[in-house]
JSON list of C-alpha atoms in Angstrom, two decimals:
[
{"chain": "A", "resi": 1, "resn": "UNK", "atom": "CA", "xyz": [0.99, -23.31, -4.91]},
{"chain": "A", "resi": 2, "resn": "UNK", "atom": "CA", "xyz": [2.75, -23.49, -1.54]},
{"chain": "A", "resi": 3, "resn": "UNK", "atom": "CA", "xyz": [2.95, -20.44, 0.71]},
{"chain": "A", "resi": 4, "resn": "UNK", "atom": "CA", "xyz": [4.79, -20.19, 4.04]},
{"chain": "A", "resi": 5, "resn": "UNK", "atom": "CA", "xyz": [3.07, -18.59, 6.97]},
{"chain": "A", "resi": 6, "resn": "UNK", "atom": "CA", "xyz": [4.54, -15.24, 8.09]},
{"chain": "A", "resi": 7, "resn": "UNK", "atom": "CA", "xyz": [4.21, -16.46, 11.71]},
{"chain": "A", "resi": 8, "resn": "UNK", "atom": "CA", "xyz": [4.81, -19.72, 13.57]},
{"chain": "A", "resi": 9, "resn": "UNK", "atom": "CA", "xyz": [2.08, -18.66, 16.14]},
{"chain": "A", "resi": 10, "resn": "UNK", "atom": "CA", "xyz": [-0.76, -18.02, 13.66]},
{"chain": "A", "resi": 11, "resn": "UNK", "atom": "CA", "xyz": [-1.35, -18.82, 9.97]},
{"chain": "A", "resi": 12, "resn": "UNK", "atom": "CA", "xyz": [-0.83, -15.44, 8.34]},
{"chain": "A", "resi": 13, "resn": "UNK", "atom": "CA", "xyz": [-0.18, -15.01, 4.61]},
{"chain": "A", "resi": 14, "resn": "UNK", "atom": "CA", "xyz": [0.60, -12.00, 2.34]},
{"chain": "A", "resi": 15, "resn": "UNK", "atom": "CA", "xyz": [-1.82, -11.44, -0.44]},
{"chain": "A", "resi": 16, "resn": "UNK", "atom": "CA", "xyz": [-2.67, -8.82, -3.00]},
{"chain": "A", "resi": 17, "resn": "UNK", "atom": "CA", "xyz": [-5.83, -6.93, -2.09]},
{"chain": "A", "resi": 18, "resn": "UNK", "atom": "CA", "xyz": [-7.03, -5.05, -5.15]},
{"chain": "A", "resi": 19, "resn": "UNK", "atom": "CA", "xyz": [-3.39, -5.07, -6.29]},
{"chain": "A", "resi": 20, "resn": "UNK", "atom": "CA", "xyz": [-1.85, -3.89, -3.02]},
{"chain": "A", "resi": 21, "resn": "UNK", "atom": "CA", "xyz": [-0.02, -6.02, -0.46]},
{"chain": "A", "resi": 22, "resn": "UNK", "atom": "CA", "xyz": [-1.66, -6.91, 2.78]},
{"chain": "A", "resi": 23, "resn": "UNK", "atom": "CA", "xyz": [-1.53, -9.70, 5.39]},
{"chain": "A", "resi": 24, "resn": "UNK", "atom": "CA", "xyz": [-4.52, -11.98, 6.11]},
{"chain": "A", "resi": 25, "resn": "UNK", "atom": "CA", "xyz": [-5.10, -14.34, 8.92]},
{"chain": "A", "resi": 26, "resn": "UNK", "atom": "CA", "xyz": [-6.27, -17.81, 7.94]},
{"chain": "A", "resi": 27, "resn": "UNK", "atom": "CA", "xyz": [-8.99, -18.82, 10.46]},
{"chain": "A", "resi": 28, "resn": "UNK", "atom": "CA", "xyz": [-10.72, -22.26, 10.12]},
{"chain": "A", "resi": 29, "resn": "UNK", "atom": "CA", "xyz": [-13.10, -21.20, 12.85]},
{"chain": "A", "resi": 30, "resn": "UNK", "atom": "CA", "xyz": [-14.45, -18.22, 10.97]},
{"chain": "A", "resi": 31, "resn": "UNK", "atom": "CA", "xyz": [-17.57, -18.94, 8.92]},
{"chain": "A", "resi": 32, "resn": "UNK", "atom": "CA", "xyz": [-17.01, -15.99, 6.59]},
{"chain": "A", "resi": 33, "resn": "UNK", "atom": "CA", "xyz": [-14.02, -13.92, 5.33]},
{"chain": "A", "resi": 34, "resn": "UNK", "atom": "CA", "xyz": [-13.72, -10.36, 6.57]},
{"chain": "A", "resi": 35, "resn": "UNK", "atom": "CA", "xyz": [-11.69, -7.30, 5.68]},
{"chain": "A", "resi": 36, "resn": "UNK", "atom": "CA", "xyz": [-11.16, -4.46, 8.15]},
{"chain": "A", "resi": 37, "resn": "UNK", "atom": "CA", "xyz": [-13.56, -1.63, 7.42]},
{"chain": "A", "resi": 38, "resn": "UNK", "atom": "CA", "xyz": [-10.80, 0.84, 8.42]},
{"chain": "A", "resi": 39, "resn": "UNK", "atom": "CA", "xyz": [-8.75, -0.18, 5.29]},
{"chain": "A", "resi": 40, "resn": "UNK", "atom": "CA", "xyz": [-11.43, 0.23, 2.58]},
{"chain": "A", "resi": 41, "resn": "UNK", "atom": "CA", "xyz": [-10.00, 3.48, 1.27]},
{"chain": "A", "resi": 42, "resn": "UNK", "atom": "CA", "xyz": [-6.35, 2.08, 1.27]},
{"chain": "A", "resi": 43, "resn": "UNK", "atom": "CA", "xyz": [-7.39, -0.79, -0.92]},
{"chain": "A", "resi": 44, "resn": "UNK", "atom": "CA", "xyz": [-10.04, 1.10, -2.86]},
{"chain": "A", "resi": 45, "resn": "UNK", "atom": "CA", "xyz": [-12.88, -1.19, -1.73]},
{"chain": "A", "resi": 46, "resn": "UNK", "atom": "CA", "xyz": [-16.45, -0.20, -2.35]},
{"chain": "A", "resi": 47, "resn": "UNK", "atom": "CA", "xyz": [-18.90, -1.04, 0.29]},
{"chain": "A", "resi": 48, "resn": "UNK", "atom": "CA", "xyz": [-22.32, -2.33, -0.44]},
{"chain": "A", "resi": 49, "resn": "UNK", "atom": "CA", "xyz": [-25.37, -2.72, 1.78]},
{"chain": "A", "resi": 50, "resn": "UNK", "atom": "CA", "xyz": [-25.37, -3.87, 5.40]},
{"chain": "A", "resi": 51, "resn": "UNK", "atom": "CA", "xyz": [-25.67, -7.65, 5.62]},
{"chain": "A", "resi": 52, "resn": "UNK", "atom": "CA", "xyz": [-29.24, -8.67, 6.49]},
{"chain": "A", "resi": 53, "resn": "UNK", "atom": "CA", "xyz": [-28.65, -11.33, 9.04]},
{"chain": "A", "resi": 54, "resn": "UNK", "atom": "CA", "xyz": [-26.85, -12.11, 12.31]},
{"chain": "A", "resi": 55, "resn": "UNK", "atom": "CA", "xyz": [-23.14, -12.42, 12.61]},
{"chain": "A", "resi": 56, "resn": "UNK", "atom": "CA", "xyz": [-21.67, -13.41, 15.98]},
{"chain": "A", "resi": 57, "resn": "UNK", "atom": "CA", "xyz": [-17.94, -13.09, 16.75]},
{"chain": "A", "resi": 58, "resn": "UNK", "atom": "CA", "xyz": [-15.81, -15.47, 18.84]},
{"chain": "A", "resi": 59, "resn": "UNK", "atom": "CA", "xyz": [-16.63, -13.41, 21.93]},
{"chain": "A", "resi": 60, "resn": "UNK", "atom": "CA", "xyz": [-20.29, -13.93, 21.43]},
{"chain": "A", "resi": 61, "resn": "UNK", "atom": "CA", "xyz": [-20.96, -10.32, 20.30]},
{"chain": "A", "resi": 62, "resn": "UNK", "atom": "CA", "xyz": [-23.09, -9.42, 17.39]},
{"chain": "A", "resi": 63, "resn": "UNK", "atom": "CA", "xyz": [-21.24, -7.74, 14.52]},
{"chain": "A", "resi": 64, "resn": "UNK", "atom": "CA", "xyz": [-22.50, -5.36, 11.83]},
{"chain": "A", "resi": 65, "resn": "UNK", "atom": "CA", "xyz": [-21.00, -6.33, 8.43]},
{"chain": "A", "resi": 66, "resn": "UNK", "atom": "CA", "xyz": [-21.34, -4.89, 4.98]},
{"chain": "A", "resi": 67, "resn": "UNK", "atom": "CA", "xyz": [-21.05, -6.47, 1.55]},
{"chain": "A", "resi": 68, "resn": "UNK", "atom": "CA", "xyz": [-17.96, -5.51, -0.56]},
{"chain": "A", "resi": 69, "resn": "UNK", "atom": "CA", "xyz": [-18.43, -4.91, -4.21]},
{"chain": "A", "resi": 70, "resn": "UNK", "atom": "CA", "xyz": [-15.07, -4.91, -5.86]},
{"chain": "A", "resi": 71, "resn": "UNK", "atom": "CA", "xyz": [-12.76, -6.72, -3.53]},
{"chain": "A", "resi": 72, "resn": "UNK", "atom": "CA", "xyz": [-10.30, -9.22, -5.20]},
{"chain": "A", "resi": 73, "resn": "UNK", "atom": "CA", "xyz": [-7.86, -11.09, -3.05]},
{"chain": "A", "resi": 74, "resn": "UNK", "atom": "CA", "xyz": [-5.00, -12.68, -4.93]},
{"chain": "A", "resi": 75, "resn": "UNK", "atom": "CA", "xyz": [-2.63, -15.19, -3.30]},
{"chain": "A", "resi": 76, "resn": "UNK", "atom": "CA", "xyz": [-0.02, -16.33, -5.79]},
{"chain": "A", "resi": 77, "resn": "UNK", "atom": "CA", "xyz": [-2.50, -16.32, -8.64]},
{"chain": "A", "resi": 78, "resn": "UNK", "atom": "CA", "xyz": [-5.34, -17.90, -6.64]},
{"chain": "A", "resi": 79, "resn": "UNK", "atom": "CA", "xyz": [-8.30, -15.53, -6.42]},
{"chain": "A", "resi": 80, "resn": "UNK", "atom": "CA", "xyz": [-10.42, -15.51, -3.22]},
{"chain": "A", "resi": 81, "resn": "UNK", "atom": "CA", "xyz": [-13.74, -13.66, -3.24]},
{"chain": "A", "resi": 82, "resn": "UNK", "atom": "CA", "xyz": [-16.80, -12.99, -1.04]},
{"chain": "A", "resi": 83, "resn": "UNK", "atom": "CA", "xyz": [-15.37, -10.88, 1.79]},
{"chain": "A", "resi": 84, "resn": "UNK", "atom": "CA", "xyz": [-17.41, -8.76, 4.07]},
{"chain": "A", "resi": 85, "resn": "UNK", "atom": "CA", "xyz": [-16.28, -5.49, 5.76]},
{"chain": "A", "resi": 86, "resn": "UNK", "atom": "CA", "xyz": [-16.45, -4.92, 9.53]},
{"chain": "A", "resi": 87, "resn": "UNK", "atom": "CA", "xyz": [-14.34, -3.27, 12.26]},
{"chain": "A", "resi": 88, "resn": "UNK", "atom": "CA", "xyz": [-11.59, -5.79, 13.16]},
{"chain": "A", "resi": 89, "resn": "UNK", "atom": "CA", "xyz": [-9.70, -3.41, 15.42]},
{"chain": "A", "resi": 90, "resn": "UNK", "atom": "CA", "xyz": [-9.66, -5.65, 18.53]},
{"chain": "A", "resi": 91, "resn": "UNK", "atom": "CA", "xyz": [-8.73, -8.83, 16.51]},
{"chain": "A", "resi": 92, "resn": "UNK", "atom": "CA", "xyz": [-5.98, -6.97, 14.71]},
{"chain": "A", "resi": 93, "resn": "UNK", "atom": "CA", "xyz": [-4.64, -5.65, 18.01]},
{"chain": "A", "resi": 94, "resn": "UNK", "atom": "CA", "xyz": [-4.65, -9.17, 19.56]},
{"chain": "A", "resi": 95, "resn": "UNK", "atom": "CA", "xyz": [-2.94, -10.71, 16.52]},
{"chain": "A", "resi": 96, "resn": "UNK", "atom": "CA", "xyz": [-0.25, -7.94, 16.48]},
{"chain": "A", "resi": 97, "resn": "UNK", "atom": "CA", "xyz": [0.48, -8.51, 20.18]},
{"chain": "A", "resi": 98, "resn": "UNK", "atom": "CA", "xyz": [0.92, -12.16, 19.60]},
{"chain": "A", "resi": 99, "resn": "UNK", "atom": "CA", "xyz": [2.81, -12.18, 16.28]},
{"chain": "A", "resi": 100, "resn": "UNK", "atom": "CA", "xyz": [4.04, -8.68, 15.73]},
{"chain": "A", "resi": 101, "resn": "UNK", "atom": "CA", "xyz": [2.38, -8.74, 12.37]},
{"chain": "A", "resi": 102, "resn": "UNK", "atom": "CA", "xyz": [-0.37, -6.31, 11.21]},
{"chain": "A", "resi": 103, "resn": "UNK", "atom": "CA", "xyz": [-3.30, -8.04, 9.47]},
{"chain": "A", "resi": 104, "resn": "UNK", "atom": "CA", "xyz": [-6.03, -6.34, 7.49]},
{"chain": "A", "resi": 105, "resn": "UNK", "atom": "CA", "xyz": [-8.45, -9.30, 7.18]},
{"chain": "A", "resi": 106, "resn": "UNK", "atom": "CA", "xyz": [-9.47, -12.89, 7.83]},
{"chain": "A", "resi": 107, "resn": "UNK", "atom": "CA", "xyz": [-9.89, -15.69, 5.40]},
{"chain": "A", "resi": 108, "resn": "UNK", "atom": "CA", "xyz": [-12.71, -17.94, 6.78]},
{"chain": "A", "resi": 109, "resn": "UNK", "atom": "CA", "xyz": [-13.56, -21.54, 6.18]},
{"chain": "A", "resi": 110, "resn": "UNK", "atom": "CA", "xyz": [-15.79, -21.14, 3.09]},
{"chain": "A", "resi": 111, "resn": "UNK", "atom": "CA", "xyz": [-12.93, -19.42, 1.16]},
{"chain": "A", "resi": 112, "resn": "UNK", "atom": "CA", "xyz": [-10.40, -21.87, 2.61]},
{"chain": "A", "resi": 113, "resn": "UNK", "atom": "CA", "xyz": [-12.39, -24.78, 1.10]},
{"chain": "A", "resi": 114, "resn": "UNK", "atom": "CA", "xyz": [-13.11, -22.95, -2.23]},
{"chain": "A", "resi": 115, "resn": "UNK", "atom": "CA", "xyz": [-9.42, -22.19, -2.82]},
{"chain": "A", "resi": 116, "resn": "UNK", "atom": "CA", "xyz": [-8.59, -25.85, -1.98]},
{"chain": "A", "resi": 117, "resn": "UNK", "atom": "CA", "xyz": [-6.43, -24.66, 0.84]},
{"chain": "A", "resi": 118, "resn": "UNK", "atom": "CA", "xyz": [-4.65, -27.14, 3.02]},
{"chain": "A", "resi": 119, "resn": "UNK", "atom": "CA", "xyz": [-2.71, -26.24, 6.12]},
{"chain": "A", "resi": 120, "resn": "UNK", "atom": "CA", "xyz": [0.36, -28.28, 7.05]},
{"chain": "A", "resi": 121, "resn": "UNK", "atom": "CA", "xyz": [0.83, -27.19, 10.64]},
{"chain": "A", "resi": 122, "resn": "UNK", "atom": "CA", "xyz": [4.08, -28.95, 11.36]},
{"chain": "A", "resi": 123, "resn": "UNK", "atom": "CA", "xyz": [5.78, -27.29, 8.39]},
{"chain": "A", "resi": 124, "resn": "UNK", "atom": "CA", "xyz": [3.95, -23.96, 8.80]},
{"chain": "A", "resi": 125, "resn": "UNK", "atom": "CA", "xyz": [2.93, -23.99, 5.16]},
{"chain": "A", "resi": 126, "resn": "UNK", "atom": "CA", "xyz": [-0.31, -23.53, 3.25]},
{"chain": "A", "resi": 127, "resn": "UNK", "atom": "CA", "xyz": [-1.07, -25.35, 0.05]},
{"chain": "A", "resi": 128, "resn": "UNK", "atom": "CA", "xyz": [-3.47, -23.58, -2.40]},
{"chain": "A", "resi": 129, "resn": "UNK", "atom": "CA", "xyz": [-5.29, -24.60, -5.45]},
{"chain": "A", "resi": 130, "resn": "UNK", "atom": "CA", "xyz": [-4.84, -27.78, -7.44]},
{"chain": "A", "resi": 131, "resn": "UNK", "atom": "CA", "xyz": [-1.53, -29.35, -6.51]},
{"chain": "A", "resi": 132, "resn": "UNK", "atom": "CA", "xyz": [0.03, -32.75, -6.60]}
]
């Protein structure tokens, strides 16, 4: 499956989040995938317990994250799981200023690998799943 990025400044793709449309940033520097805690009601996401560990953001600040229980992200038939919820307000604002696109989450490296995602920077496309 081939998907074109919504921006030429950042890799942002449209996905179905629990059946509703939303935009996600693809971030190879992120260890985990995150959904903005401010959209859990919109996407009918159930939150679980607080993650028992340390998560540090790109600014070096510690983040509190929560497990999600029923979050299914679908990109053109490819399902991506294991997202955590946290407040992404500052990141969303920064991405919006740069790209004029609202995102609601971040796909991190583990999910990039598990979905067999390949980023073709010069063409601004993302290849997903098993492809030839």
